[in-house]
CSV table of C-alpha atoms in Angstrom, one decimal:
chain,number,residue,atom,x,y,z
H,1,MET,CA,106.8,72.4,107.3
H,2,LEU,CA,106.1,76.2,107.1
H,3,THR,CA,104.9,78.6,110.1
H,4,LEU,CA,103.9,82.0,109.1
H,5,PHE,CA,103.5,84.7,111.8
H,6,TRP,CA,100.9,87.4,110.8
H,7,ALA,CA,99.0,89.9,112.7
H,8,LYS,CA,95.6,91.5,111.8
H,9,GLY,CA,95.5,94.7,109.5
H,10,THR,CA,99.4,93.9,108.4
H,11,CYS,CA,100.9,93.4,105.2
H,12,ALA,CA,101.5,89.4,106.3
H,13,LEU,CA,97.8,89.0,104.4
H,14,ALA,CA,99.7,88.9,101.4
H,15,SER,CA,102.1,86.2,102.5
H,16,HIS,CA,99.4,84.4,104.1
H,17,ILE,CA,97.0,84.4,100.8
H,18,ALA,CA,100.1,83.1,98.8
H,19,LEU,CA,100.7,80.1,101.1
H,20,GLU,CA,97.0,79.3,100.8
H,21,GLN,CA,96.8,79.7,97.0
H,22,VAL,CA,99.8,77.2,96.2
H,23,GLY,CA,98.3,74.5,98.6
H,24,ALA,CA,101.4,74.8,101.0
H,25,GLU,CA,101.1,72.8,104.3
H,26,TYR,CA,101.4,75.6,106.5
H,27,LYS,CA,100.9,76.6,110.3
H,28,ALA,CA,99.7,80.4,110.8
H,29,GLU,CA,100.5,81.8,114.1
H,30,ARG,CA,98.8,85.1,115.1
H,31,LEU,CA,100.6,87.7,116.8
H,32,ASP,CA,98.4,90.3,119.0
H,33,PHE,CA,99.9,93.8,118.0
H,34,SER,CA,97.7,95.3,120.6
H,35,LYS,CA,99.5,93.4,123.1
H,36,THR,CA,102.9,94.2,121.3
H,37,GLN,CA,103.7,90.4,121.0
H,38,GLN,CA,105.8,91.4,118.0
H,39,ARG,CA,108.1,92.8,120.7
H,40,SER,CA,108.3,90.0,123.0
H,41,PRO,CA,111.7,88.4,123.5
H,42,GLU,CA,110.5,85.0,121.9
H,43,TYR,CA,109.3,86.8,119.0
H,44,LEU,CA,112.4,89.0,118.7
H,45,LYS,CA,114.4,85.8,118.5
H,46,ILE,CA,112.4,84.7,115.2
H,47,ASN,CA,112.6,88.4,113.6
H,48,PRO,CA,114.8,90.9,115.3
H,49,LYS,CA,113.0,93.6,113.3
H,50,GLY,CA,109.8,92.9,115.5
H,51,ARG,CA,107.5,92.9,112.6
H,52,VAL,CA,105.5,90.5,110.5
H,53,PRO,CA,105.5,88.6,108.1
H,54,ALA,CA,108.1,86.0,109.3
H,55,LEU,CA,108.3,82.5,107.8
H,56,ILE,CA,109.9,79.7,109.6
H,57,THR,CA,111.0,77.3,106.9
H,58,ASP,CA,113.2,74.0,107.2
H,59,GLN,CA,116.2,76.1,106.3
H,60,GLY,CA,115.8,79.0,108.4
H,61,ILE,CA,113.4,82.2,109.0
H,62,LEU,CA,112.8,84.8,106.2
H,63,THR,CA,111.4,87.8,106.3
H,64,GLU,CA,109.9,90.9,104.4
H,65,THR,CA,106.9,90.6,102.0
H,66,PRO,CA,108.5,90.7,98.6
H,67,ALA,CA,111.2,87.9,99.5
H,68,ILE,CA,108.5,85.7,101.2
H,69,LEU,CA,106.2,85.8,98.1
H,70,LEU,CA,108.8,85.1,95.6
H,71,TYR,CA,110.0,82.2,97.7
H,72,VAL,CA,106.7,80.8,98.1
H,73,ALA,CA,106.3,81.0,94.0
H,74,GLN,CA,109.6,79.3,93.8
H,75,LEU,CA,109.0,76.5,96.4
H,76,PHE,CA,105.6,75.7,94.6
H,77,PRO,CA,106.5,76.4,90.7
H,78,LYS,CA,103.2,74.2,89.8
H,79,ALA,CA,101.0,77.3,91.0
H,80,ASN,CA,102.7,79.7,88.6
H,81,LEU,CA,102.8,82.6,90.8
H,82,ALA,CA,105.8,84.0,89.0
H,83,PRO,CA,107.6,83.9,85.8
H,84,LEU,CA,110.4,82.1,87.2
H,85,ASN,CA,112.3,81.4,84.0
H,86,ASP,CA,111.8,85.0,82.4
H,87,PRO,CA,114.4,87.3,84.3
H,88,PHE,CA,112.7,90.5,82.7
H,89,ALA,CA,109.3,89.5,83.5
H,90,LEU,CA,110.4,88.8,87.1
H,91,ALA,CA,112.1,91.8,87.5
H,92,GLN,CA,108.9,93.7,86.6
H,93,ILE,CA,107.2,91.8,89.4
H,94,ASN,CA,109.9,92.4,91.9
H,95,ALA,CA,109.8,96.1,90.7
H,96,PHE,CA,106.1,96.4,91.4
H,97,ASN,CA,106.4,94.6,94.8
H,98,SER,CA,109.5,96.9,95.6
H,99,TYR,CA,107.3,99.8,95.0
H,100,LEU,CA,104.7,98.6,97.4
H,101,CYS,CA,107.1,97.7,100.4
H,102,SER,CA,109.3,101.0,100.0
H,103,THR,CA,106.5,103.9,98.8
H,104,VAL,CA,102.9,102.6,99.2
H,105,HIS,CA,103.1,100.7,102.5
H,106,VAL,CA,105.4,103.6,103.8
H,107,ALA,CA,103.1,106.1,102.5
H,108,HIS,CA,100.2,104.3,104.8
H,109,ALA,CA,102.5,103.6,107.7
H,110,HIS,CA,102.8,107.4,108.3
H,111,LYS,CA,99.2,107.1,109.9
H,112,HIS,CA,99.7,105.0,112.7
H,113,ARG,CA,103.2,104.3,112.8
H,114,GLY,CA,104.6,107.8,112.7
H,115,ARG,CA,106.5,107.3,115.6
H,116,ARG,CA,109.2,105.4,113.5
H,117,TRP,CA,110.5,109.0,112.1
H,118,ALA,CA,109.0,111.6,114.6
H,119,ASP,CA,108.3,111.8,118.2
H,120,ASP,CA,106.3,115.3,118.3
H,121,PRO,CA,102.7,114.9,118.7
H,122,GLN,CA,102.3,117.8,116.0
H,123,ALA,CA,104.5,116.2,113.4
H,124,LEU,CA,102.8,112.9,113.8
H,125,GLU,CA,99.5,114.7,113.4
H,126,GLU,CA,100.7,116.5,110.5
H,127,MET,CA,101.9,113.2,109.0
H,128,THR,CA,98.6,111.7,109.6
H,129,ARG,CA,97.1,114.7,107.7
H,130,LYS,CA,99.0,114.0,104.7
H,131,VAL,CA,98.4,110.2,104.5
H,132,PRO,CA,95.2,110.5,102.2
H,133,GLN,CA,97.1,112.6,99.6
H,134,THR,CA,100.4,110.4,99.5
H,135,VAL,CA,98.6,107.1,99.3
H,136,GLY,CA,96.0,108.5,96.9
H,137,ASP,CA,98.9,109.5,94.9
H,138,CYS,CA,100.6,106.1,94.8
H,139,PHE,CA,97.3,104.5,93.8
H,140,GLU,CA,96.7,107.0,90.9
H,141,LEU,CA,100.2,105.8,89.7
H,142,ILE,CA,99.2,102.1,89.8
H,143,GLU,CA,95.9,102.9,88.3
H,144,GLN,CA,97.4,105.0,85.5
H,145,GLU,CA,100.8,103.3,84.9
H,146,MET,CA,101.3,100.0,86.5
H,147,PHE,CA,98.2,97.6,86.6
H,148,ARG,CA,97.8,96.2,83.3
H,149,GLY,CA,94.3,94.1,83.9
H,150,PRO,CA,93.0,91.8,84.7
H,151,TRP,CA,95.5,91.2,86.9
H,152,VAL,CA,98.7,93.4,87.9
H,153,MET,CA,100.7,92.0,85.3
H,154,GLY,CA,98.3,91.3,82.7
H,155,GLU,CA,96.7,87.9,81.9
H,156,ARG,CA,98.8,86.2,84.2
H,157,TYR,CA,98.1,86.2,88.0
H,158,SER,CA,101.2,86.4,90.0
H,159,ILE,CA,102.8,87.4,93.5
H,160,CYS,CA,101.8,91.2,92.8
H,161,ASP,CA,98.1,90.5,93.2
H,162,PRO,CA,97.7,89.4,96.9
H,163,TYR,CA,100.2,92.1,97.7
H,164,LEU,CA,98.2,95.0,95.9
H,165,PHE,CA,95.2,93.2,97.5
H,166,THR,CA,96.2,93.6,100.6
H,167,LEU,CA,97.6,97.3,100.6
H,168,ALA,CA,94.3,98.3,98.8
H,169,GLY,CA,92.5,97.2,101.8
H,170,TRP,CA,93.7,99.8,103.6
H,171,LEU,CA,92.3,102.6,101.4
H,172,GLU,CA,89.0,103.3,103.2
H,173,SER,CA,91.1,103.7,106.6
H,174,ASP,CA,93.2,106.0,105.0
H,175,LYS,CA,90.3,108.0,103.6
H,176,VAL,CA,90.9,107.4,100.2
H,177,ASP,CA,88.0,106.6,97.9
H,178,ILE,CA,88.6,103.3,95.9
H,179,ASN,CA,86.3,104.3,93.6
H,180,ARG,CA,88.7,107.0,92.0
H,181,PHE,CA,90.6,103.7,90.6
H,182,PRO,CA,88.2,101.8,88.9
H,183,LYS,CA,90.8,99.0,88.1
H,184,VAL,CA,92.1,98.6,91.4
H,185,ALA,CA,88.4,98.5,92.8
H,186,ASP,CA,87.6,95.7,90.5
H,187,HIS,CA,90.5,93.8,91.3
H,188,ARG,CA,90.0,94.0,95.0
H,189,LYS,CA,86.4,92.9,94.3
H,190,ARG,CA,87.6,89.9,92.1
H,191,MET,CA,90.5,88.9,94.7
H,192,SER,CA,88.2,88.8,97.7
H,193,ASP,CA,85.9,86.3,95.6
H,194,ILE,CA,88.7,83.7,95.1
H,195,PRO,CA,88.0,81.0,97.5
H,196,ALA,CA,91.5,80.8,98.9
H,197,VAL,CA,91.5,84.7,99.4
H,198,ALA,CA,87.9,84.4,101.2
H,199,LYS,CA,89.3,81.7,103.7
H,200,VAL,CA,92.5,83.5,104.6
H,201,LEU,CA,90.2,87.0,105.2
H,202,LYS,CA,88.1,84.9,107.5
H,203,VAL,CA,91.0,84.0,109.4
H,204,HIS,CA,92.3,87.5,109.5
H,205,ALA,CA,88.7,89.0,110.4
H,206,ALA,CA,88.5,86.6,113.5
H,207,GLY,CA,92.0,86.9,114.5
F,1,MET,CA,122.5,97.7,75.2
F,2,LEU,CA,121.4,98.8,78.7
F,3,THR,CA,121.1,102.7,80.0
F,4,LEU,CA,120.9,103.3,83.4
F,5,PHE,CA,119.6,106.6,84.5
F,6,TRP,CA,121.6,107.8,87.9
F,7,ALA,CA,121.9,110.8,90.0
F,8,LYS,CA,124.7,112.2,92.6
F,9,GLY,CA,123.9,110.8,96.0
F,10,THR,CA,120.9,108.4,95.1
F,11,CYS,CA,120.5,104.7,95.5
F,12,ALA,CA,121.0,104.2,91.8
F,13,LEU,CA,124.9,103.9,92.8
F,14,ALA,CA,124.2,100.2,93.8
F,15,SER,CA,122.8,99.3,90.3
F,16,HIS,CA,125.5,101.3,88.5
F,17,ILE,CA,128.4,99.3,90.4
F,18,ALA,CA,126.7,96.0,89.7
F,19,LEU,CA,126.3,96.7,86.1
F,20,GLU,CA,130.2,97.6,86.3
F,21,GLN,CA,131.0,94.4,88.0
F,22,VAL,CA,129.4,92.1,85.7
F,23,GLY,CA,130.9,93.8,82.9
F,24,ALA,CA,127.9,94.7,80.8
F,25,GLU,CA,127.9,97.2,78.0
F,26,TYR,CA,125.8,99.9,79.3
F,27,LYS,CA,125.7,103.6,78.9
F,28,ALA,CA,125.1,105.8,82.1
F,29,GLU,CA,122.8,109.0,81.8
F,30,ARG,CA,123.3,111.4,84.8
F,31,LEU,CA,120.0,113.3,86.0
F,32,ASP,CA,120.6,116.6,87.8
F,33,PHE,CA,118.4,116.6,90.7
F,34,SER,CA,119.3,120.2,91.6
F,35,LYS,CA,117.5,121.0,88.1
F,36,THR,CA,114.8,118.5,89.0
F,37,GLN,CA,115.4,116.8,85.7
F,38,GLN,CA,113.8,113.9,87.1
F,39,ARG,CA,110.5,115.3,86.9
F,40,SER,CA,110.9,116.5,83.3
F,41,PRO,CA,108.2,115.4,80.9
F,42,GLU,CA,111.2,113.4,78.8
F,43,TYR,CA,112.0,111.4,82.0
F,44,LEU,CA,108.6,110.9,83.4
F,45,LYS,CA,107.7,108.9,80.2
F,46,ILE,CA,110.7,106.7,81.3
F,47,ASN,CA,110.0,106.7,84.9
F,48,PRO,CA,106.5,108.0,86.1
F,49,LYS,CA,107.5,107.7,89.4
F,50,GLY,CA,110.1,110.5,88.8
F,51,ARG,CA,113.1,108.6,90.5
F,52,VAL,CA,116.2,106.9,89.9
F,53,PRO,CA,117.7,104.4,89.0
F,54,ALA,CA,115.7,103.5,85.8
F,55,LEU,CA,117.2,100.8,83.7
F,56,ILE,CA,116.2,100.9,79.9
F,57,THR,CA,116.8,97.2,78.6
F,58,ASP,CA,115.8,95.8,75.0
F,59,GLN,CA,112.6,94.3,76.4
F,60,GLY,CA,111.5,97.3,78.1
F,61,ILE,CA,112.3,99.5,81.1
F,62,LEU,CA,112.9,98.5,85.0
F,63,THR,CA,112.8,100.8,88.2
F,64,GLU,CA,113.4,99.9,91.8
F,65,THR,CA,116.8,99.2,93.0
F,66,PRO,CA,116.0,95.4,94.3
F,67,ALA,CA,114.5,94.5,91.0
F,68,ILE,CA,117.2,96.1,88.9
F,69,LEU,CA,119.9,94.3,91.2
F,70,LEU,CA,118.6,90.9,90.7
F,71,TYR,CA,117.8,91.3,87.0
F,72,VAL,CA,121.6,92.3,86.6
F,73,ALA,CA,122.5,89.3,88.4
F,74,GLN,CA,120.3,86.8,86.5
F,75,LEU,CA,121.5,88.7,83.0
F,76,PHE,CA,125.2,87.8,83.9
F,77,PRO,CA,125.2,84.7,85.7
F,78,LYS,CA,128.7,84.1,85.2
F,79,ALA,CA,129.4,87.2,87.4
F,80,ASN,CA,127.9,85.3,90.5
F,81,LEU,CA,126.2,87.8,92.0
F,82,ALA,CA,123.2,85.8,93.6
F,83,PRO,CA,122.4,82.2,94.4
F,84,LEU,CA,120.0,81.8,91.4
F,85,ASN,CA,119.8,78.1,91.9
F,86,ASP,CA,118.9,78.3,95.4
F,87,PRO,CA,115.4,79.6,96.6
F,88,PHE,CA,116.2,80.3,100.1
F,89,ALA,CA,119.3,81.6,99.8
F,90,LEU,CA,117.8,83.8,97.4
F,91,ALA,CA,115.2,84.9,99.4
F,92,GLN,CA,117.4,85.7,102.2
F,93,ILE,CA,119.2,88.1,99.7
F,94,ASN,CA,115.7,89.5,98.5
F,95,ALA,CA,114.8,90.0,102.1
F,96,PHE,CA,117.9,91.9,103.0
F,97,ASN,CA,117.6,94.2,100.0
F,98,SER,CA,114.0,94.5,100.9
F,99,TYR,CA,114.9,95.9,104.3
F,100,LEU,CA,117.3,98.4,102.7
F,101,CYS,CA,114.8,99.9,100.3
F,102,SER,CA,111.6,99.7,102.6
F,103,THR,CA,113.2,100.7,105.9
F,104,VAL,CA,116.9,101.8,106.0
F,105,HIS,CA,116.4,103.9,102.6
F,106,VAL,CA,113.0,105.3,104.2
F,107,ALA,CA,114.7,106.4,107.3
F,108,HIS,CA,117.4,108.4,105.5
F,109,ALA,CA,114.8,109.9,103.3
F,110,HIS,CA,113.2,111.6,106.1
F,111,LYS,CA,116.0,114.3,106.0
F,112,HIS,CA,115.8,115.8,102.7
F,113,ARG,CA,112.7,114.0,101.4
F,114,GLY,CA,110.3,114.7,104.1
F,115,ARG,CA,108.0,116.5,101.8
F,116,ARG,CA,106.8,113.3,100.5
F,117,TRP,CA,105.2,112.8,103.9
F,118,ALA,CA,104.5,116.2,105.7
F,119,ASP,CA,104.1,119.9,104.5
F,120,ASP,CA,104.6,121.8,107.8
F,121,PRO,CA,108.1,123.2,108.3
F,122,GLN,CA,108.2,122.1,111.8
F,123,ALA,CA,107.2,118.6,111.3
F,124,LEU,CA,109.9,118.4,108.5
F,125,GLU,CA,112.4,119.8,111.2
F,126,GLU,CA,111.1,117.1,113.5
F,127,MET,CA,111.8,114.3,110.9
F,128,THR,CA,115.3,115.6,110.2
F,129,ARG,CA,116.1,115.6,113.8
F,130,LYS,CA,115.3,112.1,114.3
F,131,VAL,CA,117.2,110.6,111.4
F,132,PRO,CA,120.3,109.9,113.2
F,133,GLN,CA,118.4,107.9,115.8
F,134,THR,CA,116.3,105.9,113.1
F,135,VAL,CA,119.1,105.5,110.6
F,136,GLY,CA,121.3,104.3,113.4
F,137,ASP,CA,119.1,101.8,114.8
F,138,CYS,CA,119.0,100.3,111.4
F,139,PHE,CA,122.4,100.1,111.2
F,140,GLU,CA,122.7,98.6,114.6
F,141,LEU,CA,120.5,95.8,113.5
F,142,ILE,CA,122.4,94.9,110.3
F,143,GLU,CA,125.5,95.2,112.3
F,144,GLN,CA,124.2,92.9,115.0
F,145,GLU,CA,122.0,90.4,113.2
F,146,MET,CA,122.2,90.5,109.4
F,147,PHE,CA,125.6,91.2,108.2
F,148,ARG,CA,127.6,87.8,108.0
F,149,GLY,CA,131.2,88.9,107.1
F,150,PRO,CA,133.2,89.3,105.1
F,151,TRP,CA,130.4,90.1,102.9
F,152,VAL,CA,126.9,90.8,103.8
F,153,MET,CA,125.7,87.1,102.8
F,154,GLY,CA,129.0,85.7,104.3
F,155,GLU,CA,131.7,84.3,102.0
F,156,ARG,CA,130.0,85.0,98.6
F,157,TYR,CA,129.7,88.4,97.4
F,158,SER,CA,126.2,89.3,96.2
F,159,ILE,CA,124.1,91.8,95.0
F,160,CYS,CA,123.4,92.8,98.7
F,161,ASP,CA,127.2,94.4,99.0
F,162,PRO,CA,126.5,97.3,96.7
F,163,TYR,CA,123.4,98.2,97.9
F,164,LEU,CA,124.6,98.2,101.6
F,165,PHE,CA,127.8,100.0,100.4
F,166,THR,CA,125.4,102.5,99.0
F,167,LEU,CA,123.4,103.3,102.1
F,168,ALA,CA,126.1,103.1,104.3
F,169,GLY,CA,128.0,106.0,102.2
F,170,TRP,CA,124.9,108.4,103.6
F,171,LEU,CA,125.9,107.7,107.3
F,172,GLU,CA,128.0,110.7,107.8
F,173,SER,CA,125.6,113.1,106.4
F,174,ASP,CA,122.9,111.6,108.8
F,175,LYS,CA,125.4,112.2,111.5
F,176,VAL,CA,125.7,108.7,112.4
F,177,ASP,CA,129.1,107.7,113.3
F,178,ILE,CA,129.9,104.3,111.2
F,179,ASN,CA,132.7,103.5,113.7
F,180,ARG,CA,129.7,102.4,115.8
F,181,PHE,CA,129.4,99.5,113.5
F,182,PRO,CA,132.9,97.8,112.8
F,183,LYS,CA,131.6,95.1,110.3
F,184,VAL,CA,130.0,97.8,108.1
F,185,ALA,CA,132.7,100.3,108.0
F,186,ASP,CA,135.3,97.6,107.1
F,187,HIS,CA,132.8,96.2,104.4
F,188,ARG,CA,132.6,100.1,103.2
F,189,LYS,CA,136.1,100.3,103.1
F,190,ARG,CA,136.9,97.0,101.3
F,191,MET,CA,134.1,97.9,98.8
F,192,SER,CA,135.4,101.2,97.8
F,193,ASP,CA,138.9,99.4,97.1
F,194,ILE,CA,137.3,97.1,94.6
F,195,PRO,CA,138.4,98.7,91.0
F,196,ALA,CA,135.0,98.6,89.5
F,197,VAL,CA,133.5,100.4,92.6
F,198,ALA,CA,136.3,102.9,92.4
F,199,LYS,CA,135.7,103.5,89.0
F,200,VAL,CA,131.9,104.3,89.3
F,201,LEU,CA,132.6,106.3,92.5
F,202,LYS,CA,134.7,108.4,90.3
F,203,VAL,CA,132.1,109.0,88.0
F,204,HIS,CA,129.6,110.0,90.8
F,205,ALA,CA,132.1,112.2,92.5
F,206,ALA,CA,132.4,114.0,89.3
F,207,GLY,CA,128.8,113.9,87.9
């Protein structure tokens, strides 16, 4: 049995979608960030980083989206979410997901989570001001250089797709017009039409 | 044949060490960041992100440290740098390396690379001011919660070790006293004594 800790509006959506898509038996536990439940003593025992996602497995606890996504793909190989026997193709997937976690998500985080890197209100304001540009630049690069189509890695759907979908879902709130990126915009639409994705989105919308 | 693009003082050191440790046949191409060679038209064709590391392989180009490290481990399984047949143990490695790239490296980058997220000089100064605290907090968590010893993942040396070693090498310049973290400090010392590591360090010191 797997238990995923998630919160509304976070990148935990990607892992949640993957779990649903592979047909895993799992429980989804929502944390309420508005009540800072991610910093509660109970949750810090599960994830000392005080973030989501965290996935409780029979073998222990996993964190970090790229790690959880690949783990889910490995645990359910029949779902075919990653080229597990092709090191180069797998590395391309890992590179894309690394870019999302280390650069794209980080660019976005400077809007509401600027306190990670500064305390002065004017600095926080300046960081927020630049978010549309930095996030826009990231998606420009994805659109022009990385996205192959119809899925991120080409003909084959992979663990890159729910992750890109999750981060692309933040574009409007980051004041970036998704229509600047026709491939990403079309991908987001097709993703949200997948029944497993729609099901998880409904949970997150209600949560 | 593999070609690694690296630059002095960057996280490309981790991939460089891994290539040396597995006994790969590779060429190391240095970019001079002081001459912004990472933004040259030639290099942007190799890595449109304008960063290092980038690894040219017979199958194509790879970027992002976590992806390159796992690829090197998979390409040279006899070097035993990752538990390739144990999805959970591998996910723990991926989670650790994801934390390094998405949180620890990013905390450090606010010192000299603040322009990624702000333009105003006062905001950049404020970001620089907070670096010792944020980087210190990251290493506190690594020391207390993540590092198992004697290597990052316990008895078994892995691709987490050169990566942690690389980022721990930035502590002094980030004004964080490494002696606050005895396990990390001891790890850094033992790592630098490994002949393959010492050899690469010498190249980077001269470069």
